[in-house]
Amino acid sequence: MNREKTNIILINCDDLGYGDLGCYGSEMHDTPHIDRMAAEGVRFTDFYMAAPVCSASRAGMLTGCYPKRINFPGVLHPADPRGLAPSEITIARLLRDAGYATQLVGKWHCGDQAQFLPTNHGFDGYYGLPYSNDMGRNKGAGPEVPPLPLLDNTNVMLQQPDQTSLTERYVEHSLRFIRKHCDGPFFLYLAHKYVHVPLYVPDLFLNGSRDGLYGGAVSGLDWATGVILHELKSLGIDENTLVIFTSDNGARWTSNDGNRPLRGCKGTTWEGGMRVPCIMRWPGRIPAGRTSRSLTAAMDFYPTLASLAGAEIPADRIIDGKDISSLMFSHADAAAEPPRNTFFFYLKGRLEAVRCGKWK
């Protein structure tokens, strides 16, 4: 068993807001597994995505760059000729080159043409939707709208799959990958469809919800997280696995807790559009029950994970991310020099705000 390199699981939700989790103050949603994850790790309060919309934010997270730097648009659509350029080097490619098995389960949304697909961007395998779950033949869509494809690598396995069972499918495929590569090292990127609309929620998650379908979708995310954490313990690899939980951008206005207490929502550069939950858990390495108020961003995953994996960061390009491992492993923010002091808020390539320290 390879214990020299940590396994990495990155869980990315869709449209989950800052205030949607119990450990971030929600009074509408019960999230016991995610709350336990926070209690056993570190919870970041000032963590930002690179963009307030899904495609650009995911591209920024995977490349460690502001979307403007990599010439990436806001949101891609089915059959869009644009996508994450083949010349970009994702964190998945860095980790694979460092000896990791790599897998993406869930939403990609960085281009659905062949050259842009995950298997051409460092992922050994892919299972999921190439774009948002509303970009298909949902309620009210006419026959001219192409069906939503469920891909297995580059093959369409189903057209317009039943989304009610999709989260359970994602968890099943994630567990298969973890079990197959439990001797490590592995990198699993689990990109949920929840809580993006339309919401298809099974009774398993809906029962007990105090917030209708939305609350049921949040429960689905919590259930999935609990299953994965349980599997890590069952396989005896819990202490050799870093698990990260976050969201691609802020919530929509339609959620009850959503972005509280922040201003704004998805699609805006107000705090509620780009400041999202981020929790990291690694038993024995990350001090339990800590809260970090340091300025951090999803682009920081790139150099941080590369450093932990012993991967070489490309020297032929500018990487905007900062290595935040010192914040992860310290017992207090004051014990570590802040890796990041500034953050730039872009919307569709337009600079709308800058944060420096506590000022925006």
XYZ file of C-alpha atoms in Angstrom:
360
model
C 0.000 0.000 0.000
C 1.346 3.389 -1.032
C 1.278 5.565 2.090
C 3.819 8.108 0.848
C 1.285 10.217 -1.053
C -2.090 11.248 0.253
C -5.280 10.338 -1.562
C -7.352 13.380 -2.513
C -11.121 13.703 -2.828
C -12.514 17.017 -4.058
C -16.287 17.358 -3.635
C -17.736 20.277 -5.587
C -21.428 21.154 -5.289
C -23.516 23.117 -7.780
C -25.075 26.427 -6.653
C -24.756 25.589 -2.945
C -24.716 28.849 -1.017
C -22.639 30.040 1.920
C -25.550 29.713 4.332
C -26.897 26.326 3.185
C -24.991 24.137 5.664
C -25.521 23.738 9.373
C -21.859 24.445 10.113
C -22.219 27.762 8.242
C -25.321 28.799 10.155
C -28.259 27.237 8.316
C -31.404 26.823 10.402
C -33.345 25.200 7.561
C -31.053 22.337 6.533
C -29.800 19.380 8.518
C -26.293 18.433 7.412
C -24.881 16.189 10.166
C -22.224 14.454 8.041
C -20.844 17.678 6.568
C -21.001 19.337 9.988
C -19.007 16.413 11.421
C -16.502 16.814 8.614
C -16.044 20.457 9.658
C -15.727 19.456 13.323
C -12.984 17.003 12.383
C -11.127 19.418 10.106
C -10.853 23.080 9.181
C -13.668 25.353 7.999
C -12.762 28.365 5.863
C -14.979 31.445 6.235
C -13.422 33.658 3.524
C -13.045 31.262 0.625
C -13.839 32.384 -2.934
C -14.482 30.778 -6.290
C -12.786 32.322 -9.330
C -16.135 33.278 -10.900
C -19.813 33.531 -9.881
C -20.931 31.098 -12.619
C -20.229 27.417 -13.068
C -18.105 26.931 -16.195
C -15.602 29.684 -15.462
C -15.365 28.837 -11.759
C -14.599 25.185 -12.517
C -11.984 26.088 -15.102
C -10.317 28.434 -12.614
C -10.285 25.791 -9.891
C -8.850 23.096 -12.165
C -6.096 25.286 -13.642
C -5.230 27.516 -10.685
C -5.829 30.580 -12.860
C -8.307 33.418 -13.055
C -10.682 32.568 -15.945
C -9.653 35.758 -17.732
C -6.043 34.589 -17.813
C -6.992 31.374 -19.631
C -9.485 33.163 -21.899
C -12.422 31.209 -20.556
C -16.027 32.445 -21.054
C -18.714 32.616 -18.422
C -21.059 29.680 -19.127
C -20.819 27.089 -21.895
C -23.812 25.522 -23.631
C -24.381 22.211 -25.446
C -22.357 21.925 -28.684
C -20.472 25.108 -27.790
C -17.316 25.313 -29.938
C -15.421 26.715 -26.954
C -13.981 24.897 -23.953
C -10.967 24.468 -21.697
C -8.073 24.655 -24.150
C -6.068 21.421 -24.631
C -2.928 23.449 -23.843
C -4.113 24.063 -20.272
C -2.613 21.768 -17.626
C -5.214 20.817 -15.018
C -4.554 19.637 -11.481
C -5.768 16.207 -12.619
C -3.011 16.080 -15.231
C -0.380 17.133 -12.691
C -1.514 14.453 -10.255
C -1.704 11.766 -12.923
C 1.835 12.602 -13.993
C 2.838 12.218 -10.329
C 1.481 8.660 -10.243
C -2.133 9.215 -9.193
C -5.165 7.389 -10.535
C -7.628 10.141 -11.498
C -11.412 10.094 -11.885
C -14.153 12.654 -12.437
C -17.691 11.742 -11.425
C -20.456 14.252 -12.129
C -20.674 17.615 -13.853
C -17.830 18.757 -16.127
C -19.082 21.911 -17.911
C -15.719 22.900 -19.381
C -16.578 21.946 -22.961
C -18.490 19.016 -24.476
C -16.543 18.673 -27.727
C -14.081 15.775 -27.893
C -10.896 17.803 -27.386
C -12.292 19.437 -24.240
C -13.608 16.360 -22.403
C -12.159 15.273 -19.018
C -10.294 12.288 -20.466
C -8.266 14.791 -22.501
C -7.560 16.879 -19.403
C -5.835 14.436 -17.094
C -8.686 12.219 -15.920
C -8.245 8.473 -16.448
C -12.014 8.053 -16.314
C -15.183 10.103 -16.462
C -18.810 9.397 -15.590
C -21.385 12.174 -15.564
C -23.057 15.062 -17.352
C -20.933 17.248 -19.656
C -22.878 20.384 -18.703
C -25.688 21.600 -16.403
C -28.645 19.344 -15.660
C -31.109 21.933 -17.026
C -29.558 21.821 -20.509
C -31.697 19.005 -21.856
C -35.280 17.891 -22.364
C -36.652 18.938 -19.023
C -40.225 19.979 -18.349
C -41.469 22.381 -20.998
C -38.642 21.760 -23.470
C -39.630 21.066 -27.059
C -38.431 18.193 -29.258
C -35.866 20.490 -30.866
C -33.858 20.433 -27.614
C -31.248 17.624 -27.628
C -31.533 15.089 -24.781
C -29.189 15.411 -21.827
C -26.326 12.901 -22.248
C -24.901 10.779 -19.434
C -21.319 9.963 -20.429
C -19.061 7.082 -19.488
C -15.660 8.378 -20.622
C -16.596 9.543 -24.146
C -19.561 7.207 -24.691
C -23.186 8.269 -24.236
C -24.624 5.680 -21.858
C -28.073 7.229 -21.469
C -30.021 10.040 -23.097
C -32.005 12.186 -20.665
C -31.368 9.931 -17.622
C -33.711 9.881 -14.643
C -32.148 12.608 -12.521
C -33.917 11.420 -9.389
C -31.380 8.591 -9.057
C -28.365 10.449 -10.446
C -26.769 11.348 -7.098
C -26.923 7.709 -6.012
C -25.327 6.712 -9.341
C -22.535 9.196 -8.728
C -21.872 7.836 -5.246
C -21.847 4.264 -6.550
C -19.251 5.095 -9.210
C -17.192 7.038 -6.680
C -17.126 4.067 -4.304
C -16.085 1.732 -7.103
C -13.163 3.986 -7.932
C -12.091 4.362 -4.289
C -12.216 0.597 -3.694
C -10.305 -0.158 -6.867
C -7.526 2.285 -5.997
C -7.553 2.082 -2.190
C -3.856 1.163 -2.262
C -3.429 4.684 -3.658
C -2.626 7.261 -4.496
C -5.851 8.468 -6.135
C -7.598 11.720 -6.985
C -11.398 11.713 -7.118
C -13.236 14.827 -8.282
C -16.914 14.396 -7.373
C -18.944 17.203 -8.969
C -22.558 17.002 -7.782
C -25.627 18.159 -9.713
C -27.256 19.406 -6.496
C -28.543 22.013 -5.852
C -28.811 23.241 -9.450
C -32.327 23.395 -10.904
C -34.347 21.517 -11.938
C -34.418 19.657 -8.645
C -35.157 15.937 -8.844
C -35.113 14.591 -5.306
C -35.915 11.017 -4.179
C -37.998 10.390 -1.080
C -34.839 9.192 0.684
C -33.649 12.806 0.797
C -37.000 14.588 0.728
C -38.412 12.950 3.845
C -37.840 15.242 6.805
C -36.883 18.281 4.694
C -37.997 21.600 6.170
C -37.172 23.387 2.920
C -39.006 21.380 0.260
C -37.086 20.102 -2.749
C -34.161 22.414 -2.045
C -33.724 21.069 1.473
C -34.022 17.536 0.117
C -31.240 18.256 -2.372
C -29.007 19.551 0.436
C -29.768 16.348 2.349
C -28.640 14.416 -0.728
C -25.284 16.169 -0.627
C -24.947 15.414 3.069
C -25.852 11.740 2.564
C -23.307 11.365 -0.234
C -20.576 12.920 1.910
C -21.412 10.616 4.798
C -21.241 7.514 2.603
C -17.803 8.469 1.264
C -16.385 9.271 4.702
C -17.701 5.938 6.002
C -16.078 4.103 3.089
C -12.694 5.659 3.809
C -12.825 4.364 7.380
C -14.022 0.925 6.274
C -11.076 0.612 3.884
C -8.587 1.821 6.480
C -7.464 4.797 4.391
C -9.194 7.572 6.344
C -5.951 8.956 7.761
C -4.293 8.918 4.367
C -7.035 10.837 2.543
C -7.609 14.567 2.259
C -11.268 15.382 1.624
C -12.288 18.853 0.430
C -15.904 20.045 0.274
C -16.917 23.225 -1.564
C -19.331 24.765 -4.109
C -18.856 26.206 -7.604
C -20.571 29.544 -6.836
C -23.184 31.073 -4.583
C -26.827 30.079 -4.332
C -29.814 31.335 -6.281
C -32.247 33.763 -4.658
C -34.853 31.005 -4.491
C -33.190 29.215 -1.560
C -34.356 30.085 1.951
C -30.950 30.097 3.639
C -28.872 30.376 0.485
C -26.172 33.005 0.875
C -27.099 34.398 4.289
C -25.645 36.510 5.759
C -23.919 37.603 2.548
C -25.166 40.079 -0.051
C -25.935 38.979 -3.598
C -26.236 35.597 -5.302
C -24.977 33.455 -8.148
C -24.041 35.517 -11.194
C -22.902 38.553 -9.176
C -19.554 39.632 -7.745
C -21.143 40.507 -4.418
C -19.982 38.231 -1.610
C -22.964 35.920 -2.070
C -21.974 35.188 -5.646
C -18.409 33.987 -5.084
C -17.825 33.364 -1.368
C -18.740 29.750 -0.669
C -18.258 27.027 1.940
C -14.940 25.212 2.023
C -14.132 22.421 4.456
C -10.969 20.313 4.547
C -10.572 17.119 6.552
C -7.473 14.956 6.941
C -7.370 13.067 10.269
C -4.022 13.271 11.990
C -2.753 16.046 9.728
C -5.332 18.862 9.786
C -6.141 20.010 13.346
C -9.769 19.243 14.201
C -12.421 21.843 14.897
C -10.543 24.833 13.525
C -11.922 27.859 11.702
C -9.720 29.826 9.311
C -10.649 33.400 8.452
C -7.725 33.909 6.094
C -8.415 34.959 2.513
C -8.355 31.838 0.310
C -9.585 30.828 -3.141
C -10.357 27.712 -5.162
C -7.387 28.492 -7.414
C -5.221 27.774 -4.372
C -6.071 24.075 -4.628
C -3.768 23.815 -7.653
C -0.390 24.591 -6.040
C -1.474 23.185 -2.672
C -2.462 19.756 -3.969
C 0.521 19.669 -6.311
C 2.831 20.332 -3.372
C 1.211 17.621 -1.242
C 1.487 15.131 -4.097
C 5.047 16.004 -5.056
C 3.838 17.114 -8.492
C 5.753 19.655 -10.532
C 3.924 22.906 -11.309
C 4.492 24.052 -14.906
C 7.009 26.869 -15.145
C 5.907 28.132 -18.556
C 2.775 29.942 -17.319
C 1.486 32.153 -14.532
C -0.476 30.355 -11.821
C -2.676 32.644 -9.711
C -3.232 30.125 -6.914
C -1.215 30.157 -3.677
C -0.045 27.192 -1.619
C -2.288 27.292 1.479
C -0.974 24.136 3.141
C 0.395 26.267 5.995
C -3.188 27.341 6.795
C -4.426 23.777 6.561
C -1.927 22.369 9.031
C -1.526 25.224 11.521
C -3.483 25.343 14.766
C -4.328 29.023 14.274
C -4.234 31.535 11.412
C -1.760 33.629 13.389
C 0.712 30.732 13.323
C 0.967 30.893 9.523
C 1.943 33.700 7.175
C -1.141 34.491 5.027
C -0.358 33.088 1.551
C -2.888 35.406 -0.111
C -3.671 39.057 0.620
C -5.584 40.035 -2.533
C -8.381 38.624 -4.645
C -9.894 39.971 -7.884
C -13.587 39.649 -8.695
C -14.241 39.077 -12.397
C -17.546 38.662 -14.192
C -17.303 37.571 -17.845
C -13.776 38.959 -18.062
C -14.678 42.324 -16.520
C -12.952 43.321 -13.291
C -15.673 44.500 -10.894
C -14.018 44.487 -7.470
C -10.795 43.827 -5.563
C -10.339 42.566 -2.023
C -7.159 43.410 -0.133
C -7.024 42.039 3.383
C -10.383 42.833 5.001
C -11.259 45.597 2.515
C -13.198 45.169 -0.717
